[in-house]
Amino acid sequence: MAFIGVDLHTNSFSVCRLEADGREQLETFQLAAADLERFCLSLDADDELAVEATGNSAWFCGEVRSCVGRVVVVNPKQFQVIRKSVKKTDRHDARALALFLSKDMLPETRLKSQAENELASLVHTRDVLVKQRTRLLNKIHALHVRHGVKLKKESLSSRRALKELDIARFSALEQVELKIVRDQALSLNAAIVEIDAAIETAARDMDGYNGLVSIKGIGPRSAAVLLSGIGNVADFDSADKLAAYLGIVARVSQSNDTDNRGRITKRGNKLMRTTLVQCTLIAIRYSGYLNAFYRRIKERRGVGKAIIATARKLLKIVFDTLTRRWVFEDFPNFVIAGEQKNRLDIHHRRRTT
């Protein structure tokens, strides 16, 4: 059995093979079919391999997983030994991975399925397009304001309003600018509509989709963001672990008699966090339980902390929905589909026996 550290790049990878008796073997391979096959042939079934999470680490792990006993994908944000090393070479990085792997001291990250990765990428692309469209619409609004023309930003959200913009009042150069910006915004509108349809279609095929969309406040796109971001919910022991993964837990600094708790860490997926908060703002309109909790925290600690605390509550419901495979029949009254029927069946059996 050997412990193998891999420093992976886009065109090559350096390998340190650390044997049980302490012997090391260092080698660099090209990231080509022939070299990759030669590397796989050098592996044993009981070897353990560690590689840092990068853009192509999922593909690389898929190529070598069947050749070794265990593959560890390392979280680079938690493993600072490589980044802060004063001797920064590929072989030294591979050696560090192999050494810490042999001590079982590497912070492991999760690998999602191909479907989850593809949906997450599509959702991220949509977010990029929406932000780009917003910048373009802000540019149109700013050009009108510059000439003292009152124009509501909301009026630019429709395709018809953009096409009917009166640009004759502007100078020749401004007309060119407005026309280009408007056409780009219209193109982005069409692209976002197309990508929305693809996201909803892909999300419907994922486990837990029906349960999430049965929660008032979580729509098809929000469900897609949460499902692609969470991945396999079984990776989390509790809702608190999931909250930490999303970065909506407070920073804690404890030493001796001091105990300081600050703002949320924000170390998770920003899009997931934003989506969860947006869903929470809608859910409190329908759920008496969430609304009462939100108001109680708001009175004591203010609006901002109340929203985050309520988002944690909603996340707990999301976690339970995914782990217990709930589908809500009536979310405001917290009635789960089939639950009322089961209660009636039990009551009927008790009366007839």
PDB file of N, CA and C in Angstrom, residues 160-261:
ATOM      1  N   ARG A 160     -41.214  44.461 -24.958  1.00  0.00           N
ATOM      2  CA  ARG A 160     -41.918  45.483 -25.726  1.00  0.00           C
ATOM      3  C   ARG A 160     -41.418  46.884 -25.376  1.00  0.00           C
ATOM      4  N   ALA A 161     -41.212  47.135 -24.073  1.00  0.00           N
ATOM      5  CA  ALA A 161     -40.745  48.455 -23.645  1.00  0.00           C
ATOM      6  C   ALA A 161     -39.362  48.772 -24.207  1.00  0.00           C
ATOM      7  N   LEU A 162     -38.505  47.774 -24.270  1.00  0.00           N
ATOM      8  CA  LEU A 162     -37.172  48.004 -24.813  1.00  0.00           C
ATOM      9  C   LEU A 162     -37.233  48.333 -26.305  1.00  0.00           C
ATOM     10  N   LYS A 163     -38.098  47.622 -27.039  1.00  0.00           N
ATOM     11  CA  LYS A 163     -38.198  47.862 -28.483  1.00  0.00           C
ATOM     12  C   LYS A 163     -38.805  49.224 -28.793  1.00  0.00           C
ATOM     13  N   GLU A 164     -39.659  49.728 -27.891  1.00  0.00           N
ATOM     14  CA  GLU A 164     -40.349  50.993 -28.145  1.00  0.00           C
ATOM     15  C   GLU A 164     -39.619  52.202 -27.568  1.00  0.00           C
ATOM     16  N   LEU A 165     -38.399  52.025 -27.143  1.00  0.00           N
ATOM     17  CA  LEU A 165     -37.636  53.154 -26.598  1.00  0.00           C
ATOM     18  C   LEU A 165     -37.492  54.258 -27.640  1.00  0.00           C
ATOM     19  N   ASP A 166     -37.753  55.491 -27.220  1.00  0.00           N
ATOM     20  CA  ASP A 166     -37.613  56.645 -28.114  1.00  0.00           C
ATOM     21  C   ASP A 166     -36.175  57.156 -28.032  1.00  0.00           C
ATOM     22  N   ILE A 167     -35.376  56.830 -29.039  1.00  0.00           N
ATOM     23  CA  ILE A 167     -33.964  57.230 -29.003  1.00  0.00           C
ATOM     24  C   ILE A 167     -33.666  58.394 -29.942  1.00  0.00           C
ATOM     25  N   ALA A 168     -34.726  58.928 -30.565  1.00  0.00           N
ATOM     26  CA  ALA A 168     -34.518  60.013 -31.536  1.00  0.00           C
ATOM     27  C   ALA A 168     -34.025  61.289 -30.868  1.00  0.00           C
ATOM     28  N   ARG A 169     -34.346  61.479 -29.591  1.00  0.00           N
ATOM     29  CA  ARG A 169     -33.978  62.707 -28.891  1.00  0.00           C
ATOM     30  C   ARG A 169     -32.489  62.777 -28.545  1.00  0.00           C
ATOM     31  N   PHE A 170     -31.785  61.673 -28.690  1.00  0.00           N
ATOM     32  CA  PHE A 170     -30.373  61.614 -28.305  1.00  0.00           C
ATOM     33  C   PHE A 170     -29.472  61.963 -29.493  1.00  0.00           C
ATOM     34  N   SER A 171     -28.224  62.252 -29.181  1.00  0.00           N
ATOM     35  CA  SER A 171     -27.251  62.572 -30.239  1.00  0.00           C
ATOM     36  C   SER A 171     -26.943  61.311 -31.048  1.00  0.00           C
ATOM     37  N   ALA A 172     -26.229  61.503 -32.148  1.00  0.00           N
ATOM     38  CA  ALA A 172     -25.938  60.372 -33.042  1.00  0.00           C
ATOM     39  C   ALA A 172     -25.125  59.287 -32.327  1.00  0.00           C
ATOM     40  N   LEU A 173     -24.102  59.730 -31.564  1.00  0.00           N
ATOM     41  CA  LEU A 173     -23.277  58.756 -30.851  1.00  0.00           C
ATOM     42  C   LEU A 173     -24.077  58.027 -29.771  1.00  0.00           C
ATOM     43  N   GLU A 174     -24.926  58.776 -29.076  1.00  0.00           N
ATOM     44  CA  GLU A 174     -25.739  58.160 -28.021  1.00  0.00           C
ATOM     45  C   GLU A 174     -26.766  57.194 -28.609  1.00  0.00           C
ATOM     46  N   GLN A 175     -27.270  57.523 -29.792  1.00  0.00           N
ATOM     47  CA  GLN A 175     -28.206  56.610 -30.453  1.00  0.00           C
ATOM     48  C   GLN A 175     -27.530  55.288 -30.796  1.00  0.00           C
ATOM     49  N   VAL A 176     -26.288  55.353 -31.277  1.00  0.00           N
ATOM     50  CA  VAL A 176     -25.533  54.126 -31.566  1.00  0.00           C
ATOM     51  C   VAL A 176     -25.360  53.309 -30.294  1.00  0.00           C
ATOM     52  N   GLU A 177     -24.984  54.004 -29.214  1.00  0.00           N
ATOM     53  CA  GLU A 177     -24.773  53.318 -27.931  1.00  0.00           C
ATOM     54  C   GLU A 177     -26.062  52.698 -27.422  1.00  0.00           C
ATOM     55  N   LEU A 178     -27.136  53.454 -27.460  1.00  0.00           N
ATOM     56  CA  LEU A 178     -28.424  52.959 -26.972  1.00  0.00           C
ATOM     57  C   LEU A 178     -28.916  51.760 -27.782  1.00  0.00           C
ATOM     58  N   LYS A 179     -28.748  51.839 -29.086  1.00  0.00           N
ATOM     59  CA  LYS A 179     -29.213  50.749 -29.938  1.00  0.00           C
ATOM     60  C   LYS A 179     -28.451  49.457 -29.647  1.00  0.00           C
ATOM     61  N   ILE A 180     -27.122  49.589 -29.482  1.00  0.00           N
ATOM     62  CA  ILE A 180     -26.299  48.402 -29.205  1.00  0.00           C
ATOM     63  C   ILE A 180     -26.655  47.803 -27.843  1.00  0.00           C
ATOM     64  N   VAL A 181     -26.761  48.675 -26.846  1.00  0.00           N
ATOM     65  CA  VAL A 181     -27.075  48.203 -25.493  1.00  0.00           C
ATOM     66  C   VAL A 181     -28.461  47.566 -25.457  1.00  0.00           C
ATOM     67  N   ARG A 182     -29.426  48.201 -26.132  1.00  0.00           N
ATOM     68  CA  ARG A 182     -30.789  47.658 -26.164  1.00  0.00           C
ATOM     69  C   ARG A 182     -30.816  46.284 -26.843  1.00  0.00           C
ATOM     70  N   ASP A 183     -30.122  46.167 -27.965  1.00  0.00           N
ATOM     71  CA  ASP A 183     -30.108  44.885 -28.687  1.00  0.00           C
ATOM     72  C   ASP A 183     -29.465  43.782 -27.850  1.00  0.00           C
ATOM     73  N   GLN A 184     -28.409  44.150 -27.122  1.00  0.00           N
ATOM     74  CA  GLN A 184     -27.756  43.169 -26.258  1.00  0.00           C
ATOM     75  C   GLN A 184     -28.684  42.737 -25.123  1.00  0.00           C
ATOM     76  N   ALA A 185     -29.427  43.682 -24.563  1.00  0.00           N
ATOM     77  CA  ALA A 185     -30.372  43.358 -23.486  1.00  0.00           C
ATOM     78  C   ALA A 185     -31.483  42.449 -23.995  1.00  0.00           C
ATOM     79  N   LEU A 186     -31.973  42.726 -25.217  1.00  0.00           N
ATOM     80  CA  LEU A 186     -33.005  41.874 -25.805  1.00  0.00           C
ATOM     81  C   LEU A 186     -32.471  40.458 -26.061  1.00  0.00           C
ATOM     82  N   SER A 187     -31.227  40.375 -26.512  1.00  0.00           N
ATOM     83  CA  SER A 187     -30.609  39.067 -26.744  1.00  0.00           C
ATOM     84  C   SER A 187     -30.464  38.298 -25.439  1.00  0.00           C
ATOM     85  N   LEU A 188     -30.085  39.004 -24.382  1.00  0.00           N
ATOM     86  CA  LEU A 188     -29.952  38.357 -23.070  1.00  0.00           C
ATOM     87  C   LEU A 188     -31.307  37.892 -22.549  1.00  0.00           C
ATOM     88  N   ASN A 189     -32.351  38.677 -22.806  1.00  0.00           N
ATOM     89  CA  ASN A 189     -33.704  38.259 -22.392  1.00  0.00           C
ATOM     90  C   ASN A 189     -34.066  36.913 -23.020  1.00  0.00           C
ATOM     91  N   ALA A 190     -33.801  36.786 -24.301  1.00  0.00           N
ATOM     92  CA  ALA A 190     -34.115  35.531 -24.995  1.00  0.00           C
ATOM     93  C   ALA A 190     -33.272  34.378 -24.457  1.00  0.00           C
ATOM     94  N   ALA A 191     -31.992  34.657 -24.185  1.00  0.00           N
ATOM     95  CA  ALA A 191     -31.103  33.612 -23.666  1.00  0.00           C
ATOM     96  C   ALA A 191     -31.539  33.157 -22.280  1.00  0.00           C
ATOM     97  N   ILE A 192     -31.974  34.098 -21.446  1.00  0.00           N
ATOM     98  CA  ILE A 192     -32.401  33.756 -20.080  1.00  0.00           C
ATOM     99  C   ILE A 192     -33.673  32.922 -20.109  1.00  0.00           C
ATOM    100  N   VAL A 193     -34.590  33.251 -21.015  1.00  0.00           N
ATOM    101  CA  VAL A 193     -35.808  32.443 -21.156  1.00  0.00           C
ATOM    102  C   VAL A 193     -35.453  31.010 -21.546  1.00  0.00           C
ATOM    103  N   GLU A 194     -34.519  30.859 -22.466  1.00  0.00           N
ATOM    104  CA  GLU A 194     -34.100  29.527 -22.916  1.00  0.00           C
ATOM    105  C   GLU A 194     -33.413  28.751 -21.800  1.00  0.00           C
ATOM    106  N   ILE A 195     -32.550  29.447 -21.056  1.00  0.00           N
ATOM    107  CA  ILE A 195     -31.814  28.762 -19.991  1.00  0.00           C
ATOM    108  C   ILE A 195     -32.731  28.410 -18.821  1.00  0.00           C
ATOM    109  N   ASP A 196     -33.762  29.241 -18.578  1.00  0.00           N
ATOM    110  CA  ASP A 196     -34.744  28.933 -17.526  1.00  0.00           C
ATOM    111  C   ASP A 196     -35.468  27.628 -17.819  1.00  0.00           C
ATOM    112  N   ALA A 197     -35.862  27.456 -19.078  1.00  0.00           N
ATOM    113  CA  ALA A 197     -36.558  26.228 -19.469  1.00  0.00           C
ATOM    114  C   ALA A 197     -35.659  25.009 -19.280  1.00  0.00           C
ATOM    115  N   ALA A 198     -34.383  25.147 -19.633  1.00  0.00           N
ATOM    116  CA  ALA A 198     -33.445  24.029 -19.479  1.00  0.00           C
ATOM    117  C   ALA A 198     -33.202  23.707 -18.010  1.00  0.00           C
ATOM    118  N   ILE A 199     -33.119  24.734 -17.173  1.00  0.00           N
ATOM    119  CA  ILE A 199     -32.899  24.527 -15.731  1.00  0.00           C
ATOM    120  C   ILE A 199     -34.074  23.785 -15.108  1.00  0.00           C
ATOM    121  N   GLU A 200     -35.284  24.216 -15.424  1.00  0.00           N
ATOM    122  CA  GLU A 200     -36.468  23.580 -14.843  1.00  0.00           C
ATOM    123  C   GLU A 200     -36.595  22.132 -15.308  1.00  0.00           C
ATOM    124  N   THR A 201     -36.297  21.871 -16.576  1.00  0.00           N
ATOM    125  CA  THR A 201     -36.376  20.503 -17.092  1.00  0.00           C
ATOM    126  C   THR A 201     -35.368  19.597 -16.391  1.00  0.00           C
ATOM    127  N   ALA A 202     -34.140  20.090 -16.223  1.00  0.00           N
ATOM    128  CA  ALA A 202     -33.097  19.297 -15.563  1.00  0.00           C
ATOM    129  C   ALA A 202     -33.408  19.083 -14.086  1.00  0.00           C
ATOM    130  N   ALA A 203     -33.940  20.112 -13.426  1.00  0.00           N
ATOM    131  CA  ALA A 203     -34.216  20.010 -11.982  1.00  0.00           C
ATOM    132  C   ALA A 203     -35.320  19.005 -11.694  1.00  0.00           C
ATOM    133  N   ARG A 204     -36.297  18.881 -12.585  1.00  0.00           N
ATOM    134  CA  ARG A 204     -37.408  17.950 -12.359  1.00  0.00           C
ATOM    135  C   ARG A 204     -36.950  16.504 -12.229  1.00  0.00           C
ATOM    136  N   ASP A 205     -35.835  16.169 -12.842  1.00  0.00           N
ATOM    137  CA  ASP A 205     -35.334  14.798 -12.814  1.00  0.00           C
ATOM    138  C   ASP A 205     -34.519  14.488 -11.564  1.00  0.00           C
ATOM    139  N   MET A 206     -34.306  15.470 -10.698  1.00  0.00           N
ATOM    140  CA  MET A 206     -33.464  15.265  -9.525  1.00  0.00           C
ATOM    141  C   MET A 206     -34.303  14.873  -8.314  1.00  0.00           C
ATOM    142  N   ASP A 207     -33.735  14.023  -7.462  1.00  0.00           N
ATOM    143  CA  ASP A 207     -34.405  13.602  -6.239  1.00  0.00           C
ATOM    144  C   ASP A 207     -34.643  14.811  -5.343  1.00  0.00           C
ATOM    145  N   GLY A 208     -35.850  14.900  -4.805  1.00  0.00           N
ATOM    146  CA  GLY A 208     -36.182  15.971  -3.881  1.00  0.00           C
ATOM    147  C   GLY A 208     -36.841  17.177  -4.513  1.00  0.00           C
ATOM    148  N   TYR A 209     -36.911  17.199  -5.860  1.00  0.00           N
ATOM    149  CA  TYR A 209     -37.473  18.373  -6.542  1.00  0.00           C
ATOM    150  C   TYR A 209     -38.929  18.603  -6.147  1.00  0.00           C
ATOM    151  N   ASN A 210     -39.744  17.547  -6.207  1.00  0.00           N
ATOM    152  CA  ASN A 210     -41.168  17.702  -5.891  1.00  0.00           C
ATOM    153  C   ASN A 210     -41.376  18.166  -4.456  1.00  0.00           C
ATOM    154  N   GLY A 211     -40.535  17.681  -3.558  1.00  0.00           N
ATOM    155  CA  GLY A 211     -40.647  18.103  -2.167  1.00  0.00           C
ATOM    156  C   GLY A 211     -40.325  19.577  -1.988  1.00  0.00           C
ATOM    157  N   LEU A 212     -39.269  20.059  -2.652  1.00  0.00           N
ATOM    158  CA  LEU A 212     -38.874  21.465  -2.484  1.00  0.00           C
ATOM    159  C   LEU A 212     -39.898  22.420  -3.082  1.00  0.00           C
ATOM    160  N   VAL A 213     -40.401  22.112  -4.271  1.00  0.00           N
ATOM    161  CA  VAL A 213     -41.360  23.036  -4.893  1.00  0.00           C
ATOM    162  C   VAL A 213     -42.711  23.003  -4.178  1.00  0.00           C
ATOM    163  N   SER A 214     -42.937  22.016  -3.303  1.00  0.00           N
ATOM    164  CA  SER A 214     -44.177  22.006  -2.519  1.00  0.00           C
ATOM    165  C   SER A 214     -44.099  22.955  -1.332  1.00  0.00           C
ATOM    166  N   ILE A 215     -42.904  23.509  -1.073  1.00  0.00           N
ATOM    167  CA  ILE A 215     -42.723  24.505  -0.011  1.00  0.00           C
ATOM    168  C   ILE A 215     -43.046  25.871  -0.593  1.00  0.00           C
ATOM    169  N   LYS A 216     -44.001  26.554  -0.005  1.00  0.00           N
ATOM    170  CA  LYS A 216     -44.375  27.888  -0.474  1.00  0.00           C
ATOM    171  C   LYS A 216     -43.191  28.830  -0.352  1.00  0.00           C
ATOM    172  N   GLY A 217     -42.793  29.408  -1.460  1.00  0.00           N
ATOM    173  CA  GLY A 217     -41.644  30.302  -1.480  1.00  0.00           C
ATOM    174  C   GLY A 217     -40.504  29.764  -2.309  1.00  0.00           C
ATOM    175  N   ILE A 218     -40.501  28.449  -2.557  1.00  0.00           N
ATOM    176  CA  ILE A 218     -39.447  27.834  -3.365  1.00  0.00           C
ATOM    177  C   ILE A 218     -40.045  27.436  -4.709  1.00  0.00           C
ATOM    178  N   GLY A 219     -39.615  28.111  -5.765  1.00  0.00           N
ATOM    179  CA  GLY A 219     -40.091  27.814  -7.110  1.00  0.00           C
ATOM    180  C   GLY A 219     -39.137  26.887  -7.832  1.00  0.00           C
ATOM    181  N   PRO A 220     -39.416  26.578  -9.092  1.00  0.00           N
ATOM    182  CA  PRO A 220     -38.565  25.651  -9.855  1.00  0.00           C
ATOM    183  C   PRO A 220     -37.105  26.082  -9.950  1.00  0.00           C
ATOM    184  N   ARG A 221     -36.852  27.376 -10.232  1.00  0.00           N
ATOM    185  CA  ARG A 221     -35.463  27.823 -10.349  1.00  0.00           C
ATOM    186  C   ARG A 221     -34.756  27.797  -9.004  1.00  0.00           C
ATOM    187  N   SER A 222     -35.457  28.208  -7.963  1.00  0.00           N
ATOM    188  CA  SER A 222     -34.856  28.175  -6.622  1.00  0.00           C
ATOM    189  C   SER A 222     -34.557  26.747  -6.204  1.00  0.00           C
ATOM    190  N   ALA A 223     -35.461  25.831  -6.530  1.00  0.00           N
ATOM    191  CA  ALA A 223     -35.234  24.414  -6.217  1.00  0.00           C
ATOM    192  C   ALA A 223     -33.998  23.904  -6.958  1.00  0.00           C
ATOM    193  N   ALA A 224     -33.826  24.332  -8.208  1.00  0.00           N
ATOM    194  CA  ALA A 224     -32.659  23.916  -8.990  1.00  0.00           C
ATOM    195  C   ALA A 224     -31.368  24.421  -8.352  1.00  0.00           C
ATOM    196  N   VAL A 225     -31.371  25.672  -7.900  1.00  0.00           N
ATOM    197  CA  VAL A 225     -30.187  26.248  -7.251  1.00  0.00           C
ATOM    198  C   VAL A 225     -29.842  25.463  -5.982  1.00  0.00           C
ATOM    199  N   LEU A 226     -30.851  25.174  -5.162  1.00  0.00           N
ATOM    200  CA  LEU A 226     -30.618  24.474  -3.901  1.00  0.00           C
ATOM    201  C   LEU A 226     -30.180  23.029  -4.129  1.00  0.00           C
ATOM    202  N   LEU A 227     -30.837  22.339  -5.049  1.00  0.00           N
ATOM    203  CA  LEU A 227     -30.505  20.934  -5.299  1.00  0.00           C
ATOM    204  C   LEU A 227     -29.102  20.784  -5.877  1.00  0.00           C
ATOM    205  N   SER A 228     -28.750  21.650  -6.829  1.00  0.00           N
ATOM    206  CA  SER A 228     -27.418  21.554  -7.442  1.00  0.00           C
ATOM    207  C   SER A 228     -26.332  21.963  -6.464  1.00  0.00           C
ATOM    208  N   GLY A 229     -26.667  22.874  -5.559  1.00  0.00           N
ATOM    209  CA  GLY A 229     -25.684  23.324  -4.573  1.00  0.00           C
ATOM    210  C   GLY A 229     -25.492  22.344  -3.435  1.00  0.00           C
ATOM    211  N   ILE A 230     -26.587  21.747  -2.969  1.00  0.00           N
ATOM    212  CA  ILE A 230     -26.514  20.810  -1.841  1.00  0.00           C
ATOM    213  C   ILE A 230     -25.924  19.480  -2.285  1.00  0.00           C
ATOM    214  N   GLY A 231     -26.308  19.025  -3.471  1.00  0.00           N
ATOM    215  CA  GLY A 231     -25.846  17.717  -3.921  1.00  0.00           C
ATOM    216  C   GLY A 231     -26.503  16.606  -3.130  1.00  0.00           C
ATOM    217  N   ASN A 232     -25.705  15.648  -2.673  1.00  0.00           N
ATOM    218  CA  ASN A 232     -26.224  14.532  -1.872  1.00  0.00           C
ATOM    219  C   ASN A 232     -26.425  14.995  -0.441  1.00  0.00           C
ATOM    220  N   VAL A 233     -27.673  15.122  -0.019  1.00  0.00           N
ATOM    221  CA  VAL A 233     -27.962  15.638   1.324  1.00  0.00           C
ATOM    222  C   VAL A 233     -27.452  14.692   2.399  1.00  0.00           C
ATOM    223  N   ALA A 234     -27.221  13.433   2.068  1.00  0.00           N
ATOM    224  CA  ALA A 234     -26.698  12.470   3.037  1.00  0.00           C
ATOM    225  C   ALA A 234     -25.273  12.796   3.466  1.00  0.00           C
ATOM    226  N   ASP A 235     -24.604  13.693   2.728  1.00  0.00           N
ATOM    227  CA  ASP A 235     -23.257  14.111   3.113  1.00  0.00           C
ATOM    228  C   ASP A 235     -23.258  14.972   4.366  1.00  0.00           C
ATOM    229  N   PHE A 236     -24.434  15.458   4.765  1.00  0.00           N
ATOM    230  CA  PHE A 236     -24.538  16.338   5.921  1.00  0.00           C
ATOM    231  C   PHE A 236     -25.218  15.602   7.072  1.00  0.00           C
ATOM    232  N   ASP A 237     -24.571  15.600   8.232  1.00  0.00           N
ATOM    233  CA  ASP A 237     -25.114  14.890   9.393  1.00  0.00           C
ATOM    234  C   ASP A 237     -26.339  15.578   9.974  1.00  0.00           C
ATOM    235  N   SER A 238     -26.441  16.883   9.786  1.00  0.00           N
ATOM    236  CA  SER A 238     -27.549  17.636  10.373  1.00  0.00           C
ATOM    237  C   SER A 238     -27.785  18.904   9.570  1.00  0.00           C
ATOM    238  N   ALA A 239     -28.894  19.572   9.893  1.00  0.00           N
ATOM    239  CA  ALA A 239     -29.200  20.848   9.238  1.00  0.00           C
ATOM    240  C   ALA A 239     -28.169  21.910   9.610  1.00  0.00           C
ATOM    241  N   ASP A 240     -27.591  21.810  10.809  1.00  0.00           N
ATOM    242  CA  ASP A 240     -26.558  22.764  11.222  1.00  0.00           C
ATOM    243  C   ASP A 240     -25.313  22.640  10.349  1.00  0.00           C
ATOM    244  N   LYS A 241     -24.966  21.393   9.985  1.00  0.00           N
ATOM    245  CA  LYS A 241     -23.818  21.187   9.095  1.00  0.00           C
ATOM    246  C   LYS A 241     -24.091  21.787   7.719  1.00  0.00           C
ATOM    247  N   LEU A 242     -25.328  21.650   7.258  1.00  0.00           N
ATOM    248  CA  LEU A 242     -25.708  22.225   5.970  1.00  0.00           C
ATOM    249  C   LEU A 242     -25.665  23.750   6.032  1.00  0.00           C
ATOM    250  N   ALA A 243     -26.106  24.321   7.159  1.00  0.00           N
ATOM    251  CA  ALA A 243     -26.067  25.774   7.336  1.00  0.00           C
ATOM    252  C   ALA A 243     -24.628  26.287   7.321  1.00  0.00           C
ATOM    253  N   ALA A 244     -23.724  25.537   7.937  1.00  0.00           N
ATOM    254  CA  ALA A 244     -22.307  25.921   7.925  1.00  0.00           C
ATOM    255  C   ALA A 244     -21.751  25.853   6.504  1.00  0.00           C
ATOM    256  N   TYR A 245     -22.194  24.857   5.736  1.00  0.00           N
ATOM    257  CA  TYR A 245     -21.752  24.707   4.350  1.00  0.00           C
ATOM    258  C   TYR A 245     -22.206  25.895   3.506  1.00  0.00           C
ATOM    259  N   LEU A 246     -23.391  26.422   3.802  1.00  0.00           N
ATOM    260  CA  LEU A 246     -23.905  27.580   3.071  1.00  0.00           C
ATOM    261  C   LEU A 246     -23.332  28.897   3.578  1.00  0.00           C
ATOM    262  N   GLY A 247     -22.694  28.871   4.753  1.00  0.00           N
ATOM    263  CA  GLY A 247     -22.105  30.088   5.297  1.00  0.00           C
ATOM    264  C   GLY A 247     -23.082  30.999   5.991  1.00  0.00           C
ATOM    265  N   ILE A 248     -24.176  30.431   6.550  1.00  0.00           N
ATOM    266  CA  ILE A 248     -25.140  31.272   7.278  1.00  0.00           C
ATOM    267  C   ILE A 248     -25.098  30.947   8.773  1.00  0.00           C
ATOM    268  N   VAL A 249     -23.902  30.659   9.257  1.00  0.00           N
ATOM    269  CA  VAL A 249     -23.687  30.484  10.697  1.00  0.00           C
ATOM    270  C   VAL A 249     -22.775  31.600  11.169  1.00  0.00           C
ATOM    271  N   ALA A 250     -22.899  31.965  12.432  1.00  0.00           N
ATOM    272  CA  ALA A 250     -22.126  33.085  12.975  1.00  0.00           C
ATOM    273  C   ALA A 250     -20.664  32.711  13.175  1.00  0.00           C
ATOM    274  N   ARG A 251     -19.796  33.678  12.992  1.00  0.00           N
ATOM    275  CA  ARG A 251     -18.383  33.495  13.306  1.00  0.00           C
ATOM    276  C   ARG A 251     -18.235  33.390  14.818  1.00  0.00           C
ATOM    277  N   VAL A 252     -17.425  32.470  15.273  1.00  0.00           N
ATOM    278  CA  VAL A 252     -17.222  32.265  16.712  1.00  0.00           C
ATOM    279  C   VAL A 252     -15.736  32.365  17.018  1.00  0.00           C
ATOM    280  N   SER A 253     -15.404  33.163  18.032  1.00  0.00           N
ATOM    281  CA  SER A 253     -14.019  33.293  18.490  1.00  0.00           C
ATOM    282  C   SER A 253     -14.009  33.117  20.000  1.00  0.00           C
ATOM    283  N   GLN A 254     -13.544  31.950  20.449  1.00  0.00           N
ATOM    284  CA  GLN A 254     -13.511  31.633  21.876  1.00  0.00           C
ATOM    285  C   GLN A 254     -12.077  31.413  22.322  1.00  0.00           C
ATOM    286  N   SER A 255     -11.690  32.058  23.396  1.00  0.00           N
ATOM    287  CA  SER A 255     -10.359  31.880  23.971  1.00  0.00           C
ATOM    288  C   SER A 255     -10.420  32.254  25.437  1.00  0.00           C
ATOM    289  N   ASN A 256     -10.066  31.296  26.278  1.00  0.00           N
ATOM    290  CA  ASN A 256     -10.109  31.497  27.720  1.00  0.00           C
ATOM    291  C   ASN A 256     -11.503  31.954  28.148  1.00  0.00           C
ATOM    292  N   ASP A 257     -11.633  33.162  28.683  1.00  0.00           N
ATOM    293  CA  ASP A 257     -12.934  33.646  29.163  1.00  0.00           C
ATOM    294  C   ASP A 257     -13.684  34.464  28.122  1.00  0.00           C
ATOM    295  N   THR A 258     -13.089  34.694  26.949  1.00  0.00           N
ATOM    296  CA  THR A 258     -13.754  35.500  25.927  1.00  0.00           C
ATOM    297  C   THR A 258     -14.564  34.613  24.990  1.00  0.00           C
ATOM    298  N   ASP A 259     -15.705  35.107  24.605  1.00  0.00           N
ATOM    299  CA  ASP A 259     -16.587  34.387  23.670  1.00  0.00           C
ATOM    300  C   ASP A 259     -17.249  35.421  22.766  1.00  0.00           C
ATOM    301  N   ASN A 260     -16.676  35.609  21.591  1.00  0.00           N
ATOM    302  CA  ASN A 260     -17.184  36.604  20.655  1.00  0.00           C
ATOM    303  C   ASN A 260     -17.878  35.912  19.488  1.00  0.00           C
ATOM    304  N   ARG A 261     -19.069  36.375  19.164  1.00  0.00           N
ATOM    305  CA  ARG A 261     -19.834  35.846  18.029  1.00  0.00           C
ATOM    306  C   ARG A 261     -20.191  37.008  17.114  1.00  0.00           C
TER     307      ARG A 261
END
